[in-house]
XYZ file of C-alpha atoms in Angstrom:
731
model
C -47.273 -134.979 171.597
C -48.521 -131.431 172.420
C -45.877 -128.978 173.609
C -47.528 -128.787 177.028
C -47.156 -132.558 177.523
C -43.539 -132.450 176.379
C -42.645 -129.610 178.762
C -44.337 -131.441 181.602
C -42.294 -134.574 180.795
C -39.062 -132.547 180.666
C -39.867 -130.971 184.026
C -39.505 -134.402 185.614
C -35.735 -134.462 185.049
C -34.615 -130.959 183.931
C -34.427 -127.754 186.004
C -36.880 -124.947 185.069
C -34.306 -122.770 183.240
C -33.391 -125.666 180.914
C -37.056 -126.472 180.261
C -37.467 -122.782 179.347
C -34.633 -123.120 176.785
C -36.479 -125.963 175.035
C -39.739 -123.972 175.115
C -37.971 -120.982 173.546
C -36.582 -123.256 170.795
C -40.128 -124.502 170.143
C -41.434 -120.953 169.771
C -38.587 -120.078 167.369
C -39.189 -123.221 165.269
C -42.949 -122.625 165.212
C -42.406 -119.103 163.802
C -39.799 -120.299 161.288
C -41.997 -123.164 159.999
C -45.266 -121.178 160.289
C -46.323 -121.486 156.632
C -44.936 -124.947 155.992
C -46.743 -128.283 155.963
C -45.567 -131.844 155.672
C -46.558 -134.169 152.812
C -49.295 -135.530 155.069
C -50.829 -132.054 155.352
C -49.924 -131.631 159.035
C -48.249 -128.415 160.236
C -44.482 -128.843 159.868
C -43.845 -128.107 163.547
C -45.334 -131.525 164.421
C -42.146 -133.172 163.114
C -39.499 -131.370 165.236
C -41.875 -131.664 168.191
C -42.062 -135.445 167.710
C -38.272 -135.756 167.286
C -37.724 -133.835 170.521
C -40.224 -136.123 172.260
C -38.221 -139.197 171.182
C -35.028 -137.692 172.618
C -36.887 -136.755 175.797
C -37.558 -140.482 176.202
C -33.766 -140.886 176.411
C -33.670 -137.945 178.847
C -31.173 -135.977 176.763
C -29.954 -132.593 177.979
C -31.587 -129.255 177.129
C -29.067 -128.262 174.427
C -29.667 -131.463 172.488
C -33.453 -131.086 172.882
C -33.317 -127.467 171.677
C -31.220 -128.547 168.673
C -33.746 -131.295 167.905
C -36.552 -128.730 167.942
C -34.556 -126.545 165.527
C -32.948 -129.273 163.414
C -34.709 -128.343 160.147
C -34.658 -124.541 160.326
C -31.310 -124.175 158.512
C -32.433 -126.448 155.701
C -36.057 -125.396 155.235
C -36.272 -121.758 156.391
C -34.383 -118.471 156.036
C -32.628 -118.893 159.399
C -28.827 -119.157 159.464
C -26.282 -120.571 161.880
C -25.118 -117.155 163.131
C -28.681 -116.221 164.068
C -29.130 -119.481 165.996
C -25.890 -118.843 167.872
C -27.149 -115.384 168.888
C -30.622 -116.612 169.894
C -29.380 -119.684 171.758
C -25.669 -120.571 171.947
C -22.834 -121.919 169.801
C -23.329 -125.523 170.923
C -26.991 -125.561 169.872
C -26.083 -123.902 166.550
C -23.305 -126.456 165.907
C -25.628 -129.377 166.652
C -28.296 -128.030 164.284
C -25.720 -127.418 161.546
C -24.307 -130.913 161.929
C -27.619 -132.620 161.171
C -28.614 -130.293 158.332
C -28.377 -131.576 154.783
C -25.891 -130.083 152.314
C -28.592 -128.723 150.003
C -26.652 -125.563 149.210
C -23.954 -127.489 147.280
C -24.171 -128.564 143.653
C -23.917 -132.352 143.601
C -23.696 -134.527 140.531
C -26.189 -137.050 141.916
C -28.538 -137.761 144.805
C -26.180 -140.539 145.924
C -23.295 -138.082 146.170
C -25.440 -135.639 148.188
C -26.428 -138.397 150.616
C -22.811 -139.512 150.926
C -21.620 -135.961 151.612
C -24.388 -135.482 154.188
C -23.438 -138.662 156.006
C -19.759 -137.761 155.768
C -20.418 -134.377 157.370
C -22.549 -135.994 160.054
C -19.726 -138.417 160.951
C -17.320 -135.508 161.309
C -19.722 -133.779 163.712
C -20.716 -136.845 165.735
C -17.041 -137.681 166.280
C -16.964 -134.437 168.254
C -20.408 -134.866 169.849
C -22.373 -138.129 169.841
C -25.635 -136.186 170.365
C -25.552 -135.396 166.634
C -26.231 -138.996 165.656
C -28.885 -139.360 168.365
C -30.781 -136.374 166.922
C -30.359 -137.750 163.401
C -31.576 -141.206 164.405
C -34.634 -139.742 166.157
C -35.309 -137.627 163.058
C -35.071 -140.695 160.830
C -37.290 -142.744 163.169
C -40.134 -140.208 163.030
C -39.759 -139.839 159.258
C -40.074 -143.614 158.921
C -43.206 -143.575 161.086
C -44.794 -140.991 158.755
C -43.446 -142.284 155.442
C -46.846 -143.301 154.088
C -47.551 -139.896 152.522
C -44.425 -140.035 150.304
C -44.298 -141.392 146.753
C -43.544 -145.085 146.275
C -40.053 -144.374 144.883
C -39.210 -142.074 147.818
C -40.514 -144.587 150.356
C -38.355 -147.345 148.919
C -35.241 -145.150 148.699
C -35.567 -143.862 152.279
C -36.427 -147.310 153.641
C -33.404 -148.892 151.923
C -31.094 -146.180 153.249
C -32.534 -146.690 156.739
C -32.008 -150.443 156.579
C -28.457 -150.214 155.186
C -27.046 -147.278 157.177
C -29.152 -145.978 160.063
C -30.309 -149.278 161.573
C -26.733 -150.695 161.686
C -25.488 -147.406 163.176
C -28.190 -147.667 165.859
C -27.041 -151.208 166.625
C -23.383 -150.155 166.761
C -24.336 -147.482 169.308
C -26.265 -150.051 171.350
C -29.728 -148.604 170.573
C -31.270 -152.052 170.210
C -34.933 -151.049 170.562
C -34.561 -148.263 167.998
C -32.705 -150.540 165.611
C -35.503 -153.120 165.756
C -38.123 -150.455 165.059
C -36.160 -149.005 162.113
C -35.690 -152.433 160.546
C -39.357 -153.310 160.976
C -40.474 -150.027 159.406
C -37.993 -150.478 156.534
C -39.320 -153.978 155.888
C -42.889 -152.656 155.957
C -42.171 -150.080 153.213
C -39.856 -152.228 151.089
C -42.082 -155.334 151.177
C -45.567 -154.179 152.264
C -47.419 -157.314 151.165
C -44.866 -159.679 152.722
C -44.834 -157.648 155.939
C -48.628 -157.833 156.159
C -48.684 -161.610 155.552
C -45.902 -162.221 158.090
C -47.598 -160.035 160.716
C -50.862 -161.947 160.413
C -49.117 -165.328 160.453
C -47.011 -164.451 163.500
C -50.071 -163.288 165.432
C -51.835 -166.550 164.584
C -48.855 -168.640 165.753
C -48.562 -166.626 168.985
C -52.229 -167.081 169.774
C -52.011 -170.845 169.143
C -49.099 -171.366 171.551
C -49.921 -168.704 174.142
C -50.959 -171.325 176.743
C -47.619 -173.156 176.410
C -45.590 -169.926 176.667
C -47.614 -168.754 179.670
C -46.968 -172.115 181.341
C -43.197 -171.776 180.785
C -43.145 -168.237 182.202
C -45.218 -169.276 185.234
C -42.944 -172.228 186.000
C -39.780 -170.122 185.717
C -41.220 -167.388 187.969
C -42.341 -169.950 190.529
C -39.026 -171.794 190.712
C -36.897 -168.613 190.772
C -39.131 -167.166 193.510
C -38.010 -170.066 195.698
C -34.604 -168.352 195.754
C -35.576 -164.831 196.934
C -31.934 -163.733 197.200
C -31.830 -163.681 193.370
C -34.723 -161.208 193.137
C -35.248 -162.276 189.515
C -37.906 -160.851 187.187
C -39.122 -162.980 184.252
C -40.809 -161.614 181.126
C -41.402 -162.697 177.524
C -39.228 -161.455 174.648
C -41.312 -161.067 171.520
C -39.667 -161.470 168.104
C -40.383 -158.622 165.637
C -41.706 -159.251 162.135
C -38.417 -158.292 160.485
C -36.269 -160.407 162.809
C -38.488 -163.424 162.092
C -38.265 -162.818 158.346
C -34.507 -162.271 158.473
C -33.847 -165.432 160.473
C -36.029 -167.445 158.118
C -34.027 -166.102 155.150
C -30.589 -166.612 156.766
C -31.279 -170.118 158.112
C -33.335 -171.217 155.070
C -36.155 -172.448 157.290
C -39.928 -171.937 157.381
C -41.580 -169.216 159.478
C -43.199 -171.864 161.684
C -39.711 -173.153 162.565
C -38.545 -169.636 163.412
C -41.502 -169.149 165.738
C -41.024 -172.512 167.468
C -38.798 -171.003 170.127
C -39.928 -168.966 173.112
C -37.946 -165.847 174.074
C -37.473 -165.071 177.779
C -35.755 -162.157 179.544
C -34.619 -162.573 183.171
C -33.472 -159.508 185.136
C -31.340 -159.983 188.258
C -29.833 -157.604 190.817
C -26.118 -158.235 190.216
C -23.570 -159.946 187.981
C -23.182 -162.798 190.466
C -26.942 -163.202 190.611
C -27.020 -163.585 186.793
C -24.749 -166.636 186.988
C -26.810 -168.023 189.899
C -29.986 -167.608 187.807
C -28.268 -169.456 184.944
C -27.581 -172.418 187.227
C -31.149 -172.409 188.537
C -32.605 -172.411 185.009
C -30.397 -175.311 183.959
C -31.891 -177.306 186.829
C -35.429 -176.596 185.597
C -34.850 -177.352 181.896
C -31.821 -179.008 180.310
C -29.601 -176.647 178.261
C -28.964 -177.327 174.575
C -25.223 -177.960 174.003
C -23.274 -175.249 172.160
C -25.927 -172.578 172.695
C -24.395 -170.732 175.669
C -22.820 -167.262 175.241
C -21.237 -165.176 178.006
C -21.455 -161.505 176.966
C -21.047 -160.381 180.589
C -17.420 -161.500 180.807
C -16.781 -160.367 177.212
C -19.222 -157.543 176.289
C -20.053 -156.739 172.684
C -18.447 -153.679 171.091
C -21.605 -151.613 171.604
C -21.597 -152.315 175.370
C -24.206 -155.104 175.323
C -23.939 -157.528 178.266
C -26.014 -160.620 179.019
C -25.861 -164.387 179.412
C -27.496 -166.291 176.543
C -28.639 -169.870 176.905
C -31.156 -172.098 175.133
C -33.211 -174.579 177.161
C -35.016 -177.715 176.045
C -38.612 -176.806 176.996
C -41.947 -178.665 177.034
C -43.083 -180.321 173.783
C -39.470 -179.981 172.516
C -39.869 -176.195 172.372
C -36.523 -174.308 172.524
C -36.511 -171.538 175.148
C -34.043 -168.722 174.290
C -33.142 -167.008 177.566
C -31.251 -163.735 178.071
C -30.091 -163.018 181.631
C -28.769 -159.612 182.710
C -29.001 -156.961 185.424
C -31.372 -153.975 185.274
C -28.409 -151.724 184.458
C -27.276 -154.021 181.654
C -30.792 -154.082 180.236
C -30.951 -150.275 180.283
C -27.735 -150.143 178.249
C -28.899 -152.983 175.979
C -32.060 -151.085 175.059
C -30.640 -147.568 174.901
C -26.882 -147.927 174.320
C -24.986 -144.639 174.480
C -28.253 -142.826 175.244
C -28.229 -144.559 178.633
C -25.541 -142.059 179.641
C -28.203 -139.360 179.986
C -30.745 -141.722 181.562
C -28.368 -142.897 184.299
C -29.347 -141.209 187.559
C -28.168 -143.940 189.907
C -26.898 -147.470 189.792
C -23.922 -149.652 190.549
C -22.557 -150.288 187.059
C -21.247 -146.819 186.254
C -17.863 -148.291 185.280
C -19.431 -150.344 182.494
C -21.368 -147.324 181.268
C -18.121 -145.339 181.104
C -16.535 -148.192 179.145
C -19.460 -148.168 176.710
C -18.990 -144.439 176.155
C -15.250 -144.950 175.644
C -15.843 -147.724 173.079
C -18.250 -145.462 171.219
C -15.766 -142.598 171.168
C -13.077 -144.987 169.928
C -15.339 -146.145 167.093
C -16.226 -142.565 166.150
C -12.544 -141.626 166.185
C -11.901 -144.504 163.797
C -14.620 -143.191 161.482
C -13.017 -139.762 161.593
C -9.623 -141.215 160.625
C -11.246 -143.196 157.826
C -13.038 -140.107 156.541
C -9.794 -138.114 156.557
C -8.047 -140.781 154.478
C -10.894 -141.356 151.997
C -11.023 -138.941 149.082
C -14.457 -139.999 147.850
C -17.520 -139.676 150.099
C -19.268 -142.555 148.341
C -16.283 -144.854 148.998
C -16.384 -143.716 152.613
C -20.066 -144.675 152.987
C -19.410 -148.064 151.367
C -16.620 -148.674 153.878
C -18.978 -147.707 156.707
C -21.440 -150.318 155.449
C -18.692 -152.961 155.500
C -17.836 -152.038 159.080
C -21.392 -152.285 160.402
C -21.488 -156.088 160.518
C -24.100 -157.608 162.810
C -21.744 -160.494 163.642
C -18.468 -159.984 165.469
C -15.504 -162.015 166.633
C -13.380 -161.466 169.731
C -9.623 -161.933 169.654
C -6.957 -161.137 172.231
C -3.669 -159.283 172.240
C -0.712 -160.941 174.047
C -1.495 -158.736 177.071
C -5.108 -159.955 177.209
C -6.828 -156.921 175.694
C -10.031 -157.866 173.861
C -10.293 -156.662 170.240
C -13.669 -156.767 168.481
C -13.613 -157.337 164.709
C -16.216 -158.197 162.071
C -16.562 -161.833 161.105
C -14.146 -162.668 158.293
C -11.492 -160.207 159.526
C -7.879 -161.090 158.788
C -4.562 -160.696 160.588
C -4.068 -157.458 158.641
C -7.458 -156.097 159.782
C -6.376 -156.830 163.357
C -3.102 -154.931 162.832
C -4.927 -151.872 161.492
C -7.418 -152.005 164.359
C -4.496 -151.477 166.753
C -3.037 -148.519 164.851
C -2.614 -147.417 161.231
C 1.188 -147.439 161.529
C 1.099 -151.012 162.856
C -0.981 -152.074 159.848
C 1.280 -150.292 157.380
C 4.355 -152.097 158.760
C 2.709 -155.489 159.296
C 4.419 -158.557 157.791
C 2.478 -161.322 159.523
C 1.410 -162.457 162.990
C 1.671 -165.177 165.575
C -1.815 -166.609 165.984
C -1.898 -168.789 169.095
C 1.952 -168.757 168.912
C 2.048 -170.016 165.286
C 3.310 -167.697 162.536
C 0.517 -166.949 160.053
C 0.366 -164.825 156.860
C -1.457 -161.508 156.573
C -4.538 -162.924 154.843
C -5.246 -165.491 157.610
C -8.913 -165.210 158.669
C -9.205 -164.960 162.444
C -11.586 -166.959 164.616
C -13.137 -166.292 168.012
C -10.848 -166.533 171.007
C -7.533 -166.499 169.139
C -4.512 -164.688 170.603
C -2.790 -162.531 167.995
C 0.662 -160.934 168.129
C 1.438 -158.659 165.160
C 4.857 -158.916 163.485
C 6.179 -155.726 161.884
C 9.133 -154.534 159.846
C 10.219 -150.899 159.610
C 10.806 -151.319 155.847
C 7.432 -152.933 155.090
C 4.822 -150.961 153.117
C 1.185 -151.549 152.109
C 0.668 -153.379 148.812
C -2.272 -153.005 146.388
C -2.978 -156.744 146.793
C -3.893 -156.127 150.451
C -7.143 -154.505 149.312
C -8.289 -157.870 147.954
C -8.603 -159.527 151.373
C -9.081 -156.939 154.151
C -12.698 -156.493 155.274
C -12.735 -153.539 157.694
C -13.319 -150.034 156.427
C -10.437 -148.686 158.502
C -7.940 -151.071 156.901
C -9.202 -150.394 153.372
C -9.085 -146.618 153.870
C -5.610 -146.668 155.399
C -4.189 -148.868 152.626
C -5.804 -146.802 149.882
C -4.613 -143.570 151.506
C -1.022 -144.826 151.699
C -1.055 -146.032 148.079
C -2.423 -142.685 146.885
C 0.301 -140.828 148.769
C 2.932 -143.214 147.451
C 1.688 -142.743 143.887
C 1.595 -138.977 144.399
C 5.221 -138.928 145.549
C 6.289 -141.167 142.663
C 4.427 -138.938 140.179
C 6.297 -135.901 141.512
C 9.687 -137.602 141.162
C 8.931 -138.964 137.674
C 7.489 -135.638 136.501
C 10.591 -133.785 137.686
C 12.875 -136.208 135.847
C 10.781 -136.010 132.659
C 10.778 -132.200 132.610
C 14.489 -131.886 133.388
C 15.176 -134.490 130.697
C 13.127 -132.394 128.263
C 15.082 -129.258 129.157
C 18.347 -130.964 128.115
C 17.016 -131.088 124.532
C 17.054 -127.285 124.614
C 20.555 -127.274 126.168
C 19.281 -126.020 129.537
C 20.769 -127.142 132.853
C 17.870 -127.540 135.290
C 20.238 -127.174 138.233
C 20.956 -123.576 137.241
C 17.275 -122.569 137.280
C 16.495 -120.666 140.476
C 13.583 -121.616 142.799
C 11.989 -118.240 141.984
C 12.092 -119.034 138.258
C 10.600 -122.509 138.849
C 7.762 -121.008 140.884
C 7.062 -118.136 138.479
C 6.944 -120.452 135.484
C 4.704 -122.971 137.316
C 2.134 -120.232 137.890
C 2.049 -119.507 134.139
C 1.044 -123.171 133.686
C -2.076 -122.791 135.836
C -0.738 -124.575 138.946
C 0.121 -123.198 142.356
C 3.475 -124.848 143.027
C 6.376 -126.538 141.273
C 5.306 -129.800 142.928
C 1.889 -129.522 141.262
C 3.600 -128.991 137.904
C 5.772 -132.105 138.368
C 2.690 -134.097 139.460
C 0.747 -133.136 136.324
C 3.670 -134.172 134.114
C 4.199 -137.447 136.001
C 0.516 -138.333 135.600
C 0.423 -137.398 131.933
C -1.796 -134.337 132.315
C 0.957 -132.186 130.794
C 3.550 -133.278 128.219
C 7.178 -132.705 129.249
C 8.478 -131.757 125.797
C 5.878 -129.038 125.277
C 6.329 -127.753 128.841
C 10.140 -127.786 128.411
C 9.811 -125.964 125.082
C 7.572 -123.311 126.669
C 9.906 -123.062 129.672
C 12.942 -122.557 127.423
C 11.239 -119.773 125.459
C 10.013 -118.171 128.691
C 13.490 -118.241 130.235
C 15.181 -116.820 127.163
C 12.618 -114.123 126.518
C 11.805 -113.573 130.209
C 8.201 -113.091 129.115
C 5.269 -115.334 130.164
C 3.920 -117.211 127.134
C 0.352 -118.373 126.469
C -0.790 -121.787 127.729
C 1.515 -124.602 126.522
C 0.455 -126.890 123.660
C -1.658 -129.197 125.839
C -2.638 -132.345 123.992
C -1.403 -131.078 120.596
C 0.854 -133.023 118.244
C 4.591 -132.645 118.420
C 6.106 -130.278 115.850
C 6.127 -132.130 112.511
C 9.911 -132.170 112.282
C 10.259 -133.920 115.653
C 7.557 -136.452 114.801
C 9.129 -137.302 111.436
C 12.576 -137.641 113.015
C 11.194 -139.964 115.682
C 9.347 -142.061 113.090
C 12.573 -142.511 111.089
C 14.415 -143.362 114.321
C 11.852 -146.045 115.211
C 12.432 -147.659 111.849
C 16.208 -147.543 112.307
C 16.774 -144.919 109.594
C 18.230 -142.236 111.864
C 19.980 -141.882 115.207
C 17.882 -140.180 117.890
C 19.888 -137.374 119.427
C 18.769 -137.221 123.025
C 19.806 -138.424 126.455
C 18.137 -141.617 127.624
C 15.861 -141.380 130.676
C 16.727 -144.155 133.115
C 13.851 -146.047 134.734
C 13.621 -146.773 138.467
C 11.777 -149.573 140.269
C 9.552 -147.012 141.991
C 8.340 -145.735 138.595
C 6.152 -148.845 138.256
C 3.597 -147.164 140.531
C 2.798 -144.491 137.925
C 3.842 -145.863 134.530
C 2.522 -148.758 132.484
C 4.459 -151.510 130.765
C 2.662 -151.966 127.452
C 0.719 -155.272 127.328
C 1.183 -155.445 123.548
C 4.920 -156.135 123.753
C 5.590 -156.689 127.494
C 9.085 -155.146 127.691
C 11.730 -156.748 129.914
C 15.013 -155.443 131.336
C 17.717 -155.457 128.595
C 15.106 -154.858 125.857
C 15.685 -151.553 123.994
C 12.763 -149.424 125.180
C 11.014 -146.157 124.489
C 8.469 -144.229 126.546
C 5.256 -142.988 124.938
C 3.693 -140.177 126.963
C 0.109 -139.496 125.882
C -2.013 -136.582 127.172
C -4.030 -137.637 130.224
C -2.806 -141.247 130.135
C 0.682 -141.090 131.588
C 3.834 -142.863 130.493
C 3.684 -146.186 128.658
C 6.881 -148.190 128.067
C 7.244 -150.170 124.815
C 9.942 -152.258 123.186
C 11.579 -150.090 120.528
C 10.462 -152.314 117.637
C 6.886 -152.752 118.957
C 4.513 -152.880 115.979
C 1.803 -151.015 117.895
C 4.133 -148.112 118.631
C 5.215 -147.817 115.000
C 1.569 -147.519 113.933
C 1.155 -144.503 116.238
C 4.507 -142.798 115.745
C 2.911 -139.523 114.599
C -0.069 -139.527 116.966
C -0.652 -137.248 119.925
C 1.954 -137.503 122.638
C 5.685 -137.424 123.191
C 8.337 -140.108 122.845
C 11.329 -140.556 125.112
C 14.207 -142.991 124.648
C 14.596 -144.831 127.925
C 17.041 -147.141 129.699
C 16.567 -149.812 132.329
C 17.992 -149.427 135.850
C 21.334 -151.139 136.477
C 19.662 -153.459 138.994
C 15.998 -154.172 139.615
C 13.932 -156.116 142.161
C 10.780 -155.955 140.059
C 9.246 -159.018 138.389
C 7.825 -158.511 134.900
C 5.048 -160.249 133.004
C 5.941 -162.071 129.809
C 4.280 -164.663 127.587
C 5.751 -167.610 125.710
C 4.037 -169.991 123.328
C 5.048 -173.539 122.366
C 3.768 -175.975 119.751
C 4.027 -179.771 120.133
C 2.041 -182.955 119.402
C -0.270 -183.813 122.249
C 1.010 -186.475 124.627
C 0.665 -187.462 128.270
C 2.826 -185.341 130.566
C 3.506 -182.591 127.994
C 2.175 -179.807 130.214
C 3.984 -181.138 133.286
C 7.307 -181.355 131.436
C 7.080 -177.770 130.191
C 5.953 -176.434 133.568
C 8.915 -178.198 135.197
C 11.366 -176.544 132.789
C 9.897 -173.087 133.475
C 10.170 -173.677 137.233
C 13.806 -174.834 136.892
C 14.595 -171.535 135.177
C 13.290 -169.730 138.279
C 10.218 -168.242 136.563
C 6.727 -168.223 138.078
C 3.739 -169.427 136.031
C 0.627 -167.251 136.465
C -1.635 -168.683 133.783
C -1.720 -171.360 131.070
C -3.945 -171.404 127.963
C -4.105 -174.531 125.812
C -5.721 -174.744 122.384
C -5.552 -176.794 119.203
C -5.607 -174.439 116.177
C -8.165 -175.554 113.611
C -6.700 -177.739 110.918
C -3.390 -178.270 112.790
C -2.050 -181.374 114.451
C 0.025 -179.516 117.019
C -1.153 -178.384 120.437
C -0.475 -174.692 121.275
C 0.331 -173.826 124.888
C 0.648 -170.211 125.984
C 2.259 -169.522 129.369
C 1.959 -166.193 131.204
C 5.001 -166.013 133.461
C 6.906 -163.661 135.755
C 10.614 -163.141 135.037
C 13.367 -160.770 136.193
C 14.748 -159.844 132.760
C 15.290 -160.909 129.150
C 18.138 -163.230 130.110
C 15.856 -165.291 132.367
C 13.257 -165.390 129.597
C 15.933 -166.690 127.222
C 16.683 -169.486 129.718
C 12.977 -170.402 129.701
C 12.854 -170.469 125.888
C 15.980 -172.664 125.659
C 14.584 -175.066 128.233
C 11.254 -175.396 126.424
C 13.019 -176.153 123.126
C 14.714 -179.145 124.800
C 11.390 -180.703 125.894
C 10.635 -183.869 123.947
C 8.287 -183.259 121.015
C 8.293 -179.455 121.150
C 8.526 -178.164 117.579
C 8.551 -174.411 118.071
C 8.872 -171.890 120.920
C 8.580 -168.101 120.770
C 8.125 -165.041 122.917
C 4.636 -163.590 122.396
C 4.476 -160.004 121.144
C 1.675 -158.015 119.549
């Protein structure tokens, strides 16, 4: 579109001073891109001009249009944001910056750069939805001109468009744009298939055009007999991609997909829509189970219409959508309809659509804040952009829209993060249901909470919404961080006792000054590094003791080096029972399980004598004192700490027991019954017959509270008829 045509089009809905702003932005962009050309060989200015023309079709305001004209100058020219703010204004400069790629940063991969770009765009569009409209228009024109790119680039851009930008367009209610993006993506990802489908669809349409025309004529004629409805009837054509996608999802042939006839009926009011529905059902019989009322319950993106399927001539299904002109404007243009709305009676629904969009963007912003990794954030966005939705109700009748497959816990997080974090279950249609219950359309859900409840790692295995996953992961990271700080502080103070130092007598100023010598900013950071195994407490305590006594900063501590030989030899003798270890035991706490690891080689249980092995970069690992694996590594890198169990514990621990017995009917059931009677929980059973042996070996992985309960299990198994041998499994 030439600039003269664009300015003329803008003059139809913008005042002259705002049209002049867009013209000035064009002149600036033309100068900035003067020596640049696109891959196709066209002058570069043709791209921002086309993007601005797309937004003009949505009748966006002058600031957004100016930003669209300038959207590539920060990325591809010497212009900077401050200069744009001086030449135009801060809003235009912010919009341009928000859609610019992060090419000035050093990313480890293209995927990371794309994730960071999208992450930044979400942050900006949460403040101003025009950002995403500019970005979508930019992507649409790039997809229209993708033919000049290399095959690899075409496929990468088309896949990204299909997976991210088309679902975003749908979520914002930009149905027409979404269809075009999907069709263009399909064309570049599967060019041969797209060409074959296009030709076949045209052939099918031509063959049945007389039948479709007859249906449309009959509907127009019969609806015209009720002039108060003022109904307009038109055909709805299925795109190539939608036909292909339905064929793939339903596992049917293309001819079956194209059997149906799509019809759009526009009426003057909501009441008229329902009257039209009744009139159509008198002309053709409706197919049972194919009616949807999205007027009473709109979709999350603001879409409203009545859907019904009629039994047409020659058994042809007729898919009919009925809505008002205002509803159709929103259905086609979504949030962009806000700028197109000059008059109309459904302003309340438009305001609700805008509010829903802002609520969704706010949710993205919260998710982004909680996610540490941009790539994880983008993956969560993909999970959230489901094409299918369910509608459930709060006890007060509020409609909540969730993706299909959402659980009670997803519902709780959709209300508020704090509600999700404290959720213990829910009443679904007045029946108490667990957190993992998958919700269905129309259910009423009342969340049950407990002030002492906290998110569990297992929750991540069944939630489906990005918001829930981000909130759970964020809480667990914070919880682990706090536990690392507490454990690190205890480990360091325990290490200081070896050097006869009382940590309570060390001043805050001394803690801070020493922490800075260790390359961290705060004492908390120092404790965190020790708790996570990045620094070894003995070496840090040794350095701290020397620093305190000499009052002189020392060089970096012995990170990752072996313990002094004398200490290692003493510990090795202690492990083998040849010498008493002179040191105070460090008592475990239940909360430590978040940051330490119980060694799978020996699976220690409460009341076992235990020792902690702290290896550089791997954190604390707890072993039984006589563990064979630990003895093999007694002089390896790391530090060893004699430990003690807490006086009481609520934690369940994994253990394994093995039994040998001749095979007989009911053997497994008898042993499982004994384990259950002892109060233990069976997680897994492995059964094998060792080669050359007559006995059957059964290995049970169980959960127990302590060594005493395990002893009860072992005694019970020995009493089972036929069992010859029972033992606790250790490495």
